Coordinates of C-alpha atoms in Angstrom, one line a residue:
M1 CA 0.2 0.0 0.0
P2 CA 1.5 3.2 -0.8
S3 CA 2.4 5.7 2.0
P4 CA -0.1 8.8 2.8
S5 CA 0.5 11.9 1.4
L6 CA 0.6 15.1 2.8
D7 CA -2.3 15.6 -0.1
D8 CA -4.2 12.9 1.3
F9 CA -4.4 14.4 4.7
M10 CA -5.5 17.7 3.5
A11 CA -7.8 15.6 1.7
F12 CA -9.1 13.6 4.2
N13 CA -9.3 16.7 6.7
D14 CA -11.4 18.2 4.1
Q15 CA -13.7 14.9 4.4
L16 CA -13.7 16.2 8.2
T17 CA -15.0 19.1 7.7
A18 CA -17.9 18.3 5.9
L19 CA -18.9 15.5 8.7
V20 CA -18.9 18.1 11.0
R21 CA -21.1 20.1 9.1
A22 CA -23.6 16.7 8.5
D23 CA -23.3 17.0 12.6
V24 CA -22.0 13.2 12.7
P25 CA -20.1 12.6 16.1
L26 CA -16.7 12.7 15.3
G27 CA -14.6 12.7 19.0
L28 CA -12.4 14.4 17.7
G29 CA -12.4 17.7 19.4
L30 CA -13.7 19.3 16.4
G31 CA -16.4 20.8 17.9
T32 CA -20.1 21.0 16.1
N33 CA -19.8 24.2 14.6
G34 CA -18.9 23.2 10.3
D35 CA -17.1 27.2 10.1
A36 CA -15.4 26.4 13.0
A37 CA -13.8 23.1 12.4
A38 CA -12.4 24.4 8.6
A39 CA -10.7 27.3 10.4
T40 CA -9.5 24.7 13.1
L41 CA -8.7 22.1 10.3
E42 CA -7.0 24.9 8.1
K43 CA -4.1 26.1 10.6
V44 CA -3.4 22.5 11.3
N45 CA -2.9 21.7 7.8
A46 CA -0.6 24.8 7.1
G47 CA 1.4 23.4 10.7
V48 CA 1.6 20.1 10.0
A49 CA 2.8 21.2 5.8
R50 CA 5.5 23.5 7.8
R51 CA 6.4 20.1 9.6
V52 CA 6.7 18.1 6.7
S53 CA 8.5 20.2 4.7
R54 CA 11.6 20.3 7.2
G55 CA 11.3 16.2 7.2
E56 CA 9.5 14.8 9.7
S57 CA 7.2 12.3 8.9
L58 CA 3.3 12.7 8.2
A59 CA 2.4 10.8 11.6
D60 CA 4.9 12.2 13.9
A61 CA 3.9 15.6 12.4
I62 CA 0.0 15.2 13.0
G63 CA 1.0 13.9 16.7
D64 CA 3.8 17.0 17.7
E65 CA 1.4 19.9 16.0
P66 CA -0.5 22.1 18.4
T67 CA -2.8 24.2 16.3
A68 CA -4.4 20.3 16.2
P69 CA -7.2 19.2 19.2
A70 CA -5.7 16.7 21.9
P71 CA -8.4 14.2 20.5
Y72 CA -8.0 14.8 16.5
R73 CA -4.0 14.4 17.0
R74 CA -4.4 10.8 19.1
V75 CA -6.9 9.5 16.7
M76 CA -5.1 10.5 13.7
Q77 CA -1.4 9.6 14.6
A78 CA -2.7 6.1 15.5
G79 CA -4.2 6.2 11.7
W80 CA -1.9 7.2 9.6
R81 CA 0.7 5.2 11.1
S82 CA -1.1 2.4 10.8
G83 CA -2.1 3.5 7.3
N84 CA -5.6 3.0 7.9
V85 CA -7.0 6.3 9.1
Q86 CA -10.7 4.8 7.4
A87 CA -11.0 2.7 10.3
A88 CA -9.2 4.6 13.5
L89 CA -12.2 7.5 12.2
A90 CA -14.9 4.6 12.5
S91 CA -13.8 3.8 16.1
S92 CA -13.5 6.7 17.6
S93 CA -16.8 8.1 15.4
R94 CA -18.4 5.1 17.2
L95 CA -17.1 5.7 20.7
A96 CA -18.3 9.5 20.3
E97 CA -21.8 8.5 19.0
A98 CA -22.1 5.8 21.5
A99 CA -21.7 8.7 24.0
A100 CA -24.3 10.6 22.4
D101 CA -27.0 7.6 22.3
N102 CA -26.3 6.8 26.0
R103 CA -27.0 10.8 27.2
Y104 CA -30.5 10.1 24.7
R105 CA -31.7 7.5 26.1
A106 CA -31.2 8.9 29.7
R107 CA -32.9 11.9 29.6
A108 CA -35.8 9.6 27.5
A109 CA -36.2 7.3 30.3
F110 CA -37.3 10.6 33.0
F111 CA -39.7 12.1 30.6
Y112 CA -42.8 9.5 31.9
P113 CA -42.0 9.5 35.0
A114 CA -41.7 13.3 34.6
L115 CA -44.9 13.0 32.6
V116 CA -46.4 11.2 35.6
A117 CA -45.0 13.0 38.8
I118 CA -46.3 16.2 36.7
L119 CA -49.9 15.5 36.3
A120 CA -50.4 14.1 39.6
L121 CA -48.8 17.6 41.4
L122 CA -51.5 19.1 39.1
G123 CA -54.1 16.7 40.1
A124 CA -52.9 17.5 44.0
T125 CA -53.5 20.8 43.2
A126 CA -56.7 21.1 41.6
F127 CA -57.7 19.0 44.9
A128 CA -56.4 21.9 47.3
R129 CA -58.3 23.9 45.2
F130 CA -61.8 22.8 45.1
V131 CA -61.7 19.4 47.3
V132 CA -59.9 20.8 50.5
P133 CA -62.7 23.5 51.2
T134 CA -65.1 21.1 50.9
L135 CA -63.4 19.0 53.4
I136 CA -62.8 22.2 55.9
G137 CA -66.2 22.6 55.4
V138 CA -67.7 19.5 56.3
Y139 CA -65.2 19.1 59.6
Q140 CA -66.7 22.7 60.6
E141 CA -70.1 21.0 60.4
F142 CA -69.5 18.1 62.1
R143 CA -67.6 20.1 64.9
I144 CA -64.6 17.8 64.8
A145 CA -61.7 18.6 67.1
D146 CA -58.4 20.3 65.5
S147 CA -56.0 17.0 64.5
P148 CA -53.0 17.1 62.5
T149 CA -55.3 15.6 59.2
L150 CA -56.9 18.6 59.4
R151 CA -53.8 21.4 59.7
L152 CA -52.5 19.9 57.1
I153 CA -55.6 19.8 54.7
E154 CA -55.8 23.5 55.9
S155 CA -52.1 24.6 54.7
L156 CA -52.5 22.7 51.2
P157 CA -54.6 25.4 49.4
T158 CA -51.4 28.0 50.0
T159 CA -48.9 25.5 49.6
L160 CA -49.5 23.1 46.7
P161 CA -49.8 25.9 44.3
W162 CA -46.6 27.0 44.9
I163 CA -44.3 23.4 45.4
A164 CA -46.2 23.1 41.6
A165 CA -44.7 26.7 40.2
I166 CA -41.3 25.4 41.5
V167 CA -41.3 22.0 40.0
V168 CA -42.9 23.6 36.6
V169 CA -39.9 26.3 36.6
A170 CA -37.2 23.6 37.5
L171 CA -38.2 21.6 34.5
I172 CA -38.6 25.0 32.0
A173 CA -35.0 25.9 33.7
S174 CA -33.7 21.8 32.8
L175 CA -35.3 21.7 29.5
L176 CA -33.9 25.5 28.5
V177 CA -29.9 24.4 29.4
W178 CA -30.1 21.3 28.0
L179 CA -31.1 23.5 24.9
I180 CA -28.7 25.7 25.2
R181 CA -26.2 22.6 25.6
R182 CA -27.4 20.7 22.3
H183 CA -26.9 23.8 20.5
A184 CA -23.8 25.7 21.8
P185 CA -20.9 25.7 19.9
V186 CA -18.9 23.0 22.0
A187 CA -16.7 20.1 21.3
D188 CA -18.5 16.7 20.5
A189 CA -19.3 14.1 22.7
A190 CA -16.3 12.8 24.7
D191 CA -14.1 14.7 22.9
N192 CA -11.9 15.7 25.2
R193 CA -12.9 13.9 28.5
Q194 CA -11.0 11.9 30.5
P195 CA -12.6 10.6 32.8
S196 CA -10.8 8.7 35.6
R197 CA -12.0 4.9 36.3
G198 CA -11.3 3.3 39.8
A199 CA -14.6 1.5 40.8
N200 CA -16.1 2.3 37.4
S201 CA -14.0 -0.1 35.3
S202 CA -16.4 -2.3 34.0
G203 CA -18.8 0.9 32.9
P204 CA -19.7 0.7 28.9
E205 CA -18.2 3.7 28.3
F206 CA -14.9 2.1 29.8
Q207 CA -15.6 -1.1 27.6
R208 CA -16.5 1.0 24.6
R209 CA -12.9 2.6 24.5
L210 CA -11.3 -0.9 25.0
A211 CA -12.8 -2.0 21.9
N212 CA -11.7 1.3 20.3
G213 CA -7.7 0.4 21.5
C214 CA -7.9 -3.0 20.9
E215 CA -8.5 -2.0 16.7
Q216 CA -6.7 0.4 17.0
L217 CA -3.8 -1.7 18.0
A218 CA -4.4 -5.0 15.5
E219 CA -4.2 -2.1 13.0
L220 CA -1.7 -0.6 14.3
V221 CA 0.7 -4.1 14.7
E222 CA -1.2 -5.4 11.1
A223 CA 1.0 -2.7 9.3
Q224 CA 4.3 -4.0 11.2
V225 CA 4.4 -1.3 13.4
P226 CA 6.9 -2.7 17.0
L227 CA 4.1 -3.5 19.9
L228 CA 6.5 -0.7 22.0
E229 CA 5.0 1.5 19.6
S230 CA 1.8 0.7 19.1
L231 CA 0.9 0.0 22.4
P232 CA 1.4 3.7 23.5
L233 CA -0.2 5.3 19.9
A234 CA -3.3 3.5 20.7
A235 CA -3.7 3.4 24.4
E236 CA -4.5 7.1 23.3
A237 CA -6.0 7.2 20.5
C238 CA -9.1 5.6 22.6
G239 CA -8.2 8.1 25.5
E240 CA -8.6 5.4 28.4
P241 CA -6.1 6.8 31.0
S242 CA -5.7 3.5 33.0
L243 CA -5.3 2.0 29.4
I244 CA -1.8 4.7 29.1
A245 CA -0.6 4.4 32.3
A246 CA -0.3 0.5 31.2
A247 CA 1.0 1.3 27.8
G248 CA 3.5 3.8 29.7
A249 CA 4.8 1.1 32.6
Y250 CA 5.0 -1.7 29.6
A251 CA 7.4 1.1 27.8
V252 CA 9.5 1.8 30.8
A253 CA 9.8 -1.8 31.6
S254 CA 10.6 -3.2 28.4
A255 CA 13.2 -0.2 28.3
Q256 CA 14.9 -1.7 31.4
Q257 CA 15.0 -5.2 30.8
N258 CA 13.5 -6.0 34.0
A259 CA 11.2 -9.9 33.9
A260 CA 9.6 -8.9 37.4
E261 CA 8.6 -5.4 36.6
L262 CA 7.2 -5.8 32.6
Q263 CA 5.4 -9.2 34.3
R264 CA 4.0 -6.4 36.5
A265 CA 3.4 -3.7 33.6
M266 CA 1.6 -6.8 32.0
L267 CA -1.0 -7.2 34.7
R268 CA -2.1 -3.8 34.7
F269 CA -3.9 -4.5 31.4
P270 CA -7.5 -5.9 31.1
P271 CA -7.5 -9.3 31.0
F272 CA -8.3 -10.2 27.9
L273 CA -6.7 -7.5 26.4
R274 CA -3.3 -9.7 28.1
W275 CA -4.6 -12.8 26.4
A276 CA -4.9 -11.1 23.1
L277 CA -1.5 -9.5 23.5
W278 CA 0.1 -12.0 24.9
Q279 CA -1.0 -15.2 25.4
P280 CA -3.1 -16.1 22.1
D281 CA -4.1 -19.1 21.2
E282 CA -1.3 -21.2 18.7
S283 CA -4.1 -21.8 16.0
I284 CA -4.6 -17.4 15.8
D285 CA -2.2 -14.8 15.5
R286 CA -2.0 -10.9 17.3
V287 CA -4.0 -9.7 15.2
A288 CA -7.5 -11.9 15.1
A289 CA -7.3 -12.2 19.2
L290 CA -7.1 -8.4 18.9
R291 CA -10.0 -8.1 16.9
I292 CA -11.5 -11.5 18.4
A293 CA -11.0 -8.4 22.3
A294 CA -12.7 -5.5 20.0
Q295 CA -16.0 -7.6 19.6
V296 CA -15.6 -8.8 23.4
Y297 CA -15.3 -5.3 25.1
R298 CA -18.2 -3.8 22.3
D299 CA -20.7 -6.5 23.2
A300 CA -20.1 -5.9 26.8
A301 CA -20.5 -2.6 26.5
D302 CA -23.6 -3.0 24.8
R303 CA -25.2 -5.7 26.8
H304 CA -24.8 -3.1 29.7
V305 CA -26.2 -0.5 28.2
E306 CA -29.4 -2.8 27.1
R307 CA -29.4 -4.2 31.2
T308 CA -29.7 0.5 31.9
R309 CA -31.9 1.2 29.0
L310 CA -34.4 -1.3 31.1
A311 CA -33.7 -0.9 34.1
L312 CA -33.5 2.8 34.2
P313 CA -37.3 3.5 33.2
M314 CA -38.3 1.6 35.7
I315 CA -36.1 3.1 38.5
A316 CA -37.5 6.3 37.7
C317 CA -41.1 5.5 37.0
I318 CA -41.2 4.0 40.6
V319 CA -39.8 7.0 42.3
L320 CA -40.9 9.9 40.5
G321 CA -44.0 8.6 39.8
G322 CA -44.9 6.2 43.0
G323 CA -43.9 8.5 44.7
A324 CA -46.1 11.2 43.4
T325 CA -49.2 9.5 42.9
L326 CA -48.4 8.3 46.5
L327 CA -48.6 11.4 47.4
Y328 CA -52.1 12.2 45.6
G329 CA -53.4 9.3 47.2
L330 CA -52.4 10.2 50.7
L331 CA -53.8 13.8 49.8
L332 CA -57.2 12.1 49.4
F333 CA -58.0 9.6 51.1
L334 CA -56.0 10.4 54.8
P335 CA -58.7 13.2 55.1
I336 CA -61.6 11.2 54.7
T337 CA -59.9 8.5 56.4
N338 CA -59.6 10.6 59.7
L339 CA -63.2 12.5 59.1
M340 CA -65.0 8.4 58.8
Q341 CA -63.2 7.6 62.2
S342 CA -64.3 10.8 64.1
L343 CA -67.9 10.3 62.8
A344 CA -67.8 7.1 63.8
A345 CA -66.1 7.9 67.7
E346 CA -69.1 10.3 68.4

């Protein structure tokens, strides 16, 4: 395969600009505004062209160009080094699209419970406005002694409208904030984020980053890039901090030629990735093992998202909708029950 040229690089940047204008999530730190992305990539083209003219390789020039966003540098350096920049872009775009889809699903999961809660709150407000005065009149007509229930229903006509107004204003404010953030010219999903991983080292975003790292690594290894060089490139391209740290530790231990440190550095990699790198079956090579690992991690992320998609609406409906409905039921039946008990006792 012929080596990519500077003209190929600039033509590819033109394609990236077109994708940004088409609202395709790329995860390259170019933002969501086509004009801003075009201006950024023009500066990148000029900077990389100067570096190449001084004798630097295209991949090194991209990786060291300060005018390029960090996510763009990481992904493009790995892609041009492996000779398959389309695969690198596809992995980054899948991660950005998955992050945007997860946020949409999380917001959608709260729509129905929030609607139930609003309707229940409106019903409680109507109850306080039209039914409570009648109940108070009945209490006074039968000369029922003062009780906590009576004091509660007497306070409803003044407190519930304020509570309803606060809830509605909070929901409208949340909607406005979401609309502003959605249309603001900020970086696209998963661009500059470097989430810390610890207790949540099995989340879907973590799994997808590992899948992207395995895919990038498979491309680099297939292009005959040495493993010591491929590991940090792939780790930087996927943006997973734990993988970046593990690749750095492995490079240091390899340079020191310390077997014990090398073993400890290998143990810092996730188990299935560790198997794909150093313990593949005799019938499968490293590239194929890495692609299998990428599919395993991606399937694990999809399963996690599917479980969350099913569980989150149910939990939200129970907490928000169920709580509001319970409150409405108590407001409706508690005064009537107390009235019946008082009449029966007389």
